């Protein structure tokens, strides 16, 4: 029986990309507020006995989590065989430790919520730093698909003579994977973060940038400070204008424009979060992950 794709409001574009790649039907959902602010949800598709794939981009998650949880519960209540979550961007992963006394480790709490609501999860390159895998915190099968192949294809097609630059140690997983696929050099810098917007990055090895176009790659661009500090180092020393590539276009406030103003030639992102900088499509990888999960 065909699976049913359902979009939590805001993820319709991802659903459409998946529908084109999977043998799945798209079901209609209604999510609205009652006059008192409480939520009404309805699924207008036959889901009994079928696999339901709920798609929910989890950037700016506060308004999306309750609709997601209620739709997942409704699908189960209506007799769905299994309910899975496709979250191209998985939020809360950066709060993976108690950095200061009294803080909540929200990556764990959110994993608990999702694990109770659905039977499986597929996501794109979650921020794995202090957690080494999603299995440490998710109690359901949680599969990760990677953006590096699509990023590598884009860099190969658009950037002559690139040198990949990772602004911090965690970014090595992306820069190394992209560099290996296109046979380009790479270097990884060191970052110190003292606060949300207070970041310093070690200077790049300028000699290894000579004659190349720097391509900065990181998983998340949020305030943009990590990328901005790296771009500044390069521009001060007259290196070619760098291209900034982010997997997840979180872009807090004016981060995108500030990054361009700091001297980035282009800012390019994957379509895990809808944004006008999206140039790299990761739908093939996402569909492959969903297909594998549905077949299991
Ligand atoms: C953290 O280590 C991530 O990999 C990114 O480097 C970070 O989230 C970027 O944040 P921002 O854009 O706020 O500097």
Short mmCIF file of C-alpha atoms and ligand atoms in Angstrom, two decimals:
data_model
loop_
_atom_site.label_atom_id
_atom_site.label_comp_id
_atom_site.label_asym_id
_atom_site.label_seq_id
_atom_site.Cartn_x
_atom_site.Cartn_y
_atom_site.Cartn_z
CA UNK A 1 0.00 0.00 0.00
CA UNK A 2 1.26 3.51 -0.82
CA UNK A 3 2.68 5.54 2.05
CA UNK A 4 1.09 8.86 2.95
CA UNK A 5 3.16 12.04 3.16
CA UNK A 6 1.78 14.69 5.49
CA UNK A 7 3.20 18.18 5.92
CA UNK A 8 3.27 19.99 9.21
CA UNK A 9 2.46 23.55 8.03
CA UNK A 10 5.58 25.12 6.50
CA UNK A 11 7.08 21.94 5.04
CA UNK A 12 4.96 21.70 1.89
CA UNK A 13 7.93 22.29 -0.45
CA UNK A 14 9.87 19.40 1.09
CA UNK A 15 6.78 17.18 0.83
CA UNK A 16 6.47 18.03 -2.87
CA UNK A 17 10.14 17.21 -3.47
CA UNK A 18 9.73 13.88 -1.68
CA UNK A 19 6.48 13.05 -3.47
CA UNK A 20 8.26 13.42 -6.80
CA UNK A 21 10.90 10.92 -5.67
CA UNK A 22 8.84 8.37 -3.69
CA UNK A 23 5.82 6.31 -4.62
CA UNK A 24 3.75 8.12 -2.00
CA UNK A 25 0.44 9.95 -1.79
CA UNK A 26 0.26 13.42 -0.26
CA UNK A 27 -2.49 13.71 2.36
CA UNK A 28 -4.19 16.95 3.33
CA UNK A 29 -4.01 18.17 6.90
CA UNK A 30 -5.69 21.04 8.68
CA UNK A 31 -3.96 22.79 11.54
CA UNK A 32 -5.56 25.92 12.91
CA UNK A 33 -6.03 27.79 16.14
CA UNK A 34 -9.32 27.95 17.99
CA UNK A 35 -10.28 31.47 19.06
CA UNK A 36 -8.81 30.72 22.50
CA UNK A 37 -5.42 29.87 20.97
CA UNK A 38 -5.68 26.10 21.36
CA UNK A 39 -4.88 23.91 18.37
CA UNK A 40 -7.24 22.03 16.05
CA UNK A 41 -5.72 19.31 13.84
CA UNK A 42 -7.32 17.02 11.25
CA UNK A 43 -5.92 14.51 8.74
CA UNK A 44 -8.01 14.26 5.57
CA UNK A 45 -6.45 11.10 4.16
CA UNK A 46 -7.02 7.40 4.82
CA UNK A 47 -4.07 6.39 7.00
CA UNK A 48 -5.32 3.18 8.67
CA UNK A 49 -2.87 0.35 8.04
CA UNK A 50 -0.51 2.61 6.06
CA UNK A 51 2.91 4.09 6.66
CA UNK A 52 2.63 7.79 7.42
CA UNK A 53 5.57 10.07 6.78
CA UNK A 54 5.22 13.36 8.64
CA UNK A 55 7.47 16.08 7.28
CA UNK A 56 8.40 18.86 9.66
CA UNK A 57 11.28 21.28 9.26
CA UNK A 58 12.23 22.05 12.83
CA UNK A 59 13.92 25.43 12.47
CA UNK A 60 12.22 28.02 14.70
CA UNK A 61 10.67 25.04 16.40
CA UNK A 62 8.43 26.49 19.09
CA UNK A 63 5.39 26.89 16.79
CA UNK A 64 5.92 23.61 14.96
CA UNK A 65 6.39 21.10 17.76
CA UNK A 66 2.82 20.97 19.01
CA UNK A 67 1.28 20.60 15.52
CA UNK A 68 3.84 17.84 14.84
CA UNK A 69 3.06 16.01 18.10
CA UNK A 70 -0.71 16.29 17.60
CA UNK A 71 -0.57 15.16 13.95
CA UNK A 72 1.62 12.19 14.90
CA UNK A 73 -0.81 11.23 17.69
CA UNK A 74 -3.78 11.63 15.33
CA UNK A 75 -2.17 9.41 12.67
CA UNK A 76 -1.52 6.72 15.27
CA UNK A 77 -5.03 7.10 16.66
CA UNK A 78 -6.47 6.68 13.14
CA UNK A 79 -4.66 3.36 12.81
CA UNK A 80 -1.50 4.19 10.86
CA UNK A 81 0.83 1.19 10.56
CA UNK A 82 3.89 3.27 11.42
CA UNK A 83 4.47 7.00 11.69
CA UNK A 84 7.86 8.44 10.77
CA UNK A 85 9.28 11.95 10.99
CA UNK A 86 11.31 13.57 8.25
CA UNK A 87 13.02 16.59 9.80
CA UNK A 88 15.49 18.03 7.27
CA UNK A 89 16.79 20.25 10.08
CA UNK A 90 16.77 18.78 13.57
CA UNK A 91 16.64 21.48 16.22
CA UNK A 92 18.03 21.63 19.75
CA UNK A 93 21.11 19.55 18.91
CA UNK A 94 23.55 22.29 19.95
CA UNK A 95 22.33 22.25 23.56
CA UNK A 96 24.13 18.98 24.17
CA UNK A 97 25.61 19.71 27.58
CA UNK A 98 24.93 21.67 30.76
CA UNK A 99 27.25 24.54 29.90
CA UNK A 100 26.17 26.55 32.94
CA UNK A 101 24.61 25.42 36.23
CA UNK A 102 20.86 24.93 36.03
CA UNK A 103 20.61 24.72 32.23
CA UNK A 104 18.40 22.13 30.56
CA UNK A 105 20.02 19.72 28.10
CA UNK A 106 17.26 20.25 25.57
CA UNK A 107 18.69 17.96 22.89
CA UNK A 108 17.93 15.05 25.23
CA UNK A 109 14.48 16.25 26.24
CA UNK A 110 13.48 16.89 22.64
CA UNK A 111 14.78 13.46 21.62
CA UNK A 112 12.57 11.97 24.32
CA UNK A 113 9.51 13.80 22.98
CA UNK A 114 10.13 12.72 19.38
CA UNK A 115 10.93 9.15 20.40
CA UNK A 116 7.57 8.88 22.12
CA UNK A 117 5.65 10.39 19.20
CA UNK A 118 6.92 8.52 16.11
CA UNK A 119 8.44 5.20 15.10
CA UNK A 120 11.45 6.49 13.17
CA UNK A 121 13.28 9.65 12.15
CA UNK A 122 15.27 10.69 9.10
CA UNK A 123 17.25 13.93 9.13
CA UNK A 124 20.07 15.69 7.30
CA UNK A 125 23.42 16.20 9.05
CA UNK A 126 22.30 16.93 12.62
CA UNK A 127 24.77 18.83 14.77
CA UNK A 128 26.65 15.97 16.40
CA UNK A 129 29.34 17.36 18.64
CA UNK A 130 29.23 16.05 22.19
CA UNK A 131 26.71 13.41 21.14
CA UNK A 132 28.53 11.12 18.75
CA UNK A 133 25.34 9.70 17.23
CA UNK A 134 21.59 10.21 17.46
CA UNK A 135 21.31 6.72 18.97
CA UNK A 136 22.74 8.15 22.19
CA UNK A 137 19.60 10.21 22.78
CA UNK A 138 16.89 8.91 20.41
CA UNK A 139 15.14 5.68 21.39
CA UNK A 140 13.79 5.05 17.88
CA UNK A 141 15.72 4.33 14.65
CA UNK A 142 17.17 7.74 13.75
CA UNK A 143 18.86 7.85 10.36
CA UNK A 144 21.19 10.57 9.12
CA UNK A 145 21.65 11.43 5.45
CA UNK A 146 24.46 13.65 4.30
CA UNK A 147 24.63 16.90 2.35
CA UNK A 148 28.33 16.57 1.46
CA UNK A 149 27.81 14.81 -1.91
CA UNK A 150 25.36 17.51 -3.09
CA UNK A 151 27.64 20.29 -1.78
CA UNK A 152 30.62 18.73 -3.55
CA UNK A 153 28.68 18.61 -6.86
CA UNK A 154 27.74 22.27 -6.48
CA UNK A 155 31.30 23.38 -5.67
CA UNK A 156 32.67 21.37 -8.58
CA UNK A 157 30.22 22.99 -11.01
CA UNK A 158 30.52 26.57 -9.74
CA UNK A 159 33.94 27.20 -8.20
CA UNK A 160 37.17 26.95 -10.16
CA UNK A 161 40.18 25.93 -8.07
CA UNK A 162 38.50 25.83 -4.64
CA UNK A 163 40.19 25.46 -1.26
CA UNK A 164 37.76 24.20 1.38
CA UNK A 165 37.90 25.95 4.76
CA UNK A 166 36.19 24.62 7.89
CA UNK A 167 35.79 27.36 10.52
CA UNK A 168 35.91 24.99 13.50
CA UNK A 169 36.84 21.45 14.46
CA UNK A 170 33.30 20.06 14.05
CA UNK A 171 33.12 21.31 10.48
CA UNK A 172 35.94 18.99 9.47
CA UNK A 173 33.42 16.22 8.77
CA UNK A 174 31.87 18.32 5.96
CA UNK A 175 34.96 20.01 4.53
CA UNK A 176 36.93 16.76 4.50
CA UNK A 177 34.09 14.87 2.80
CA UNK A 178 33.53 17.59 0.19
CA UNK A 179 37.27 18.04 -0.47
CA UNK A 180 37.75 14.29 -0.93
CA UNK A 181 34.92 14.07 -3.48
CA UNK A 182 36.34 16.85 -5.68
CA UNK A 183 40.01 16.29 -4.95
CA UNK A 184 40.53 19.79 -3.50
CA UNK A 185 42.74 20.94 -0.60
CA UNK A 186 41.18 21.82 2.74
CA UNK A 187 42.06 23.32 6.09
CA UNK A 188 40.24 23.48 9.40
CA UNK A 189 40.44 26.44 11.79
CA UNK A 190 39.89 26.68 15.53
CA UNK A 191 36.95 28.53 17.02
CA UNK A 192 36.37 29.91 20.48
CA UNK A 193 32.81 30.84 21.35
CA UNK A 194 32.32 33.04 24.41
CA UNK A 195 28.67 33.87 23.80
CA UNK A 196 25.91 33.69 21.17
CA UNK A 197 27.54 36.44 19.11
CA UNK A 198 31.01 36.50 20.62
CA UNK A 199 33.17 34.22 18.51
CA UNK A 200 36.81 34.20 17.45
CA UNK A 201 38.33 32.00 14.79
CA UNK A 202 42.04 31.27 14.29
CA UNK A 203 43.66 32.76 11.17
CA UNK A 204 43.73 30.53 8.08
CA UNK A 205 46.98 29.39 6.44
CA UNK A 206 47.05 32.06 3.75
CA UNK A 207 49.82 30.43 1.74
CA UNK A 208 47.52 27.46 1.16
CA UNK A 209 44.80 29.79 -0.15
CA UNK A 210 47.01 31.37 -2.84
CA UNK A 211 45.53 30.97 -6.29
CA UNK A 212 42.39 29.34 -4.88
CA UNK A 213 38.87 30.51 -4.12
CA UNK A 214 38.11 29.80 -0.45
CA UNK A 215 34.88 27.89 0.10
CA UNK A 216 33.82 27.99 3.75
CA UNK A 217 31.61 25.06 4.73
CA UNK A 218 29.73 24.67 8.03
CA UNK A 219 26.64 22.77 9.10
CA UNK A 220 24.65 25.65 10.59
CA UNK A 221 24.77 29.38 9.88
CA UNK A 222 22.84 30.95 12.74
CA UNK A 223 24.07 34.36 13.91
CA UNK A 224 26.66 34.11 11.14
CA UNK A 225 29.47 35.08 13.54
CA UNK A 226 31.48 31.92 12.85
CA UNK A 227 31.48 32.56 9.10
CA UNK A 228 31.88 36.33 9.46
CA UNK A 229 35.02 36.01 11.58
CA UNK A 230 36.50 33.57 9.06
CA UNK A 231 35.62 35.79 6.10
CA UNK A 232 37.22 38.78 7.86
CA UNK A 233 40.54 36.98 8.25
CA UNK A 234 40.58 36.14 4.57
CA UNK A 235 39.56 39.61 3.35
CA UNK A 236 42.07 41.45 5.59
CA UNK A 237 44.84 39.53 3.88
CA UNK A 238 43.53 40.12 0.39
CA UNK A 239 42.60 36.52 -0.33
CA UNK A 240 39.95 36.09 -3.05
CA UNK A 241 36.39 36.78 -1.87
CA UNK A 242 35.22 33.57 -0.24
CA UNK A 243 32.05 31.63 -0.90
CA UNK A 244 30.14 30.54 2.21
CA UNK A 245 28.22 27.27 2.12
CA UNK A 246 25.93 26.21 4.95
CA UNK A 247 23.94 23.01 5.23
CA UNK A 248 21.20 24.58 7.37
CA UNK A 249 20.13 28.16 6.62
CA UNK A 250 19.04 29.07 10.14
CA UNK A 251 20.07 32.75 9.71
CA UNK A 252 19.10 34.52 12.91
CA UNK A 253 17.86 38.08 12.26
CA UNK A 254 20.09 39.83 9.66
CA UNK A 255 22.81 37.19 9.60
CA UNK A 256 22.59 36.55 5.87
CA UNK A 257 23.04 40.22 4.92
CA UNK A 258 25.75 40.73 7.54
CA UNK A 259 27.72 37.86 6.07
CA UNK A 260 27.57 39.40 2.62
CA UNK A 261 28.51 42.78 4.09
CA UNK A 262 31.55 41.19 5.77
CA UNK A 263 32.93 40.29 2.34
CA UNK A 264 31.50 36.94 1.29
CA UNK A 265 31.17 36.77 -2.49
CA UNK A 266 28.17 34.43 -2.21
CA UNK A 267 26.22 32.69 0.50
CA UNK A 268 24.80 29.36 -0.62
CA UNK A 269 22.78 26.86 1.40
CA UNK A 270 21.09 23.48 1.11
CA UNK A 271 17.30 23.32 1.05
CA UNK A 272 16.85 21.76 4.50
CA UNK A 273 15.36 25.12 5.58
CA UNK A 274 13.57 27.18 2.93
CA UNK A 275 15.59 30.36 2.28
CA UNK A 276 16.40 32.48 -0.75
CA UNK A 277 20.04 31.34 -0.49
CA UNK A 278 19.04 27.69 -1.19
CA UNK A 279 20.98 26.49 -4.22
CA UNK A 280 21.86 22.93 -3.24
CA UNK A 281 19.13 20.31 -3.28
CA UNK A 282 19.41 17.45 -0.80
CA UNK A 283 16.06 15.86 -1.69
CA UNK A 284 17.66 12.84 -3.38
CA UNK A 285 19.54 11.96 -0.19
CA UNK A 286 16.48 12.59 1.95
CA UNK A 287 14.26 10.44 -0.29
CA UNK A 288 16.85 7.66 -0.21
CA UNK A 289 16.81 7.75 3.59
CA UNK A 290 13.00 7.61 3.71
CA UNK A 291 12.87 4.81 1.13
CA UNK A 292 15.29 2.73 3.20
CA UNK A 293 13.30 3.32 6.37
CA UNK A 294 9.96 2.45 4.70
CA UNK A 295 11.49 -0.76 3.36
CA UNK A 296 12.73 -1.86 6.77
C1 LIG B 1 28.62 24.98 15.88
O1 LIG B 1 29.67 24.49 16.24
C2 LIG B 1 28.13 24.86 14.47
O2 LIG B 1 28.85 23.91 13.76
C3 LIG B 1 28.20 26.19 13.77
O3 LIG B 1 29.55 26.56 13.61
C4 LIG B 1 27.49 27.24 14.54
O4 LIG B 1 26.21 26.78 14.90
C5 LIG B 1 27.39 28.51 13.79
O5 LIG B 1 26.71 29.44 14.58
P1 LIG B 1 26.82 30.99 14.30
O6 LIG B 1 26.39 31.22 12.89
O7 LIG B 1 25.85 31.56 15.30
O8 LIG B 1 28.22 31.40 14.55
#
